[in-house]
PDB file of C-alpha atoms in Angstrom:
ATOM      1  CA  MET J 884     -25.332-169.483   7.433  1.00 79.00           C
ATOM      2  CA  LEU J 885     -24.826-173.320   8.229  1.00 92.00           C
ATOM      3  CA  LEU J 886     -27.060-173.160  11.304  1.00 95.00           C
ATOM      4  CA  VAL J 887     -29.770-171.698   9.445  1.00 93.00           C
ATOM      5  CA  VAL J 888     -29.654-174.524   6.949  1.00 91.00           C
ATOM      6  CA  LEU J 889     -29.777-177.234   9.614  1.00 91.00           C
ATOM      7  CA  VAL J 890     -32.811-175.873  11.491  1.00 90.00           C
ATOM      8  CA  LEU J 891     -34.649-175.243   8.196  1.00 88.00           C
ATOM      9  CA  GLN J 892     -33.947-178.966   7.311  1.00 89.00           C
ATOM     10  CA  ILE J 893     -34.636-180.276  10.658  1.00 88.00           C
ATOM     11  CA  ASN J 894     -38.057-178.141  10.740  1.00 86.00           C
ATOM     12  CA  VAL J 895     -38.969-179.154   7.283  1.00 80.00           C
ATOM     13  CA  ILE J 896     -37.989-182.951   7.201  1.00 75.00           C
ATOM     14  CA  PRO J 897     -40.561-183.791  10.003  1.00 69.00           C
ATOM     15  CA  GLU J 898     -43.189-181.624   8.585  1.00 66.00           C
ATOM     16  CA  SER J 899     -42.865-183.398   5.244  1.00 65.00           C
ATOM     17  CA  GLY J 900     -43.342-186.544   6.854  1.00 61.00           C
TER      18      GLY J 900
END
């Protein structure tokens, strides 16, 4: 699921700072 990977990265990148 490419959509899932994109969403996870977009939600993880900002959280990591």
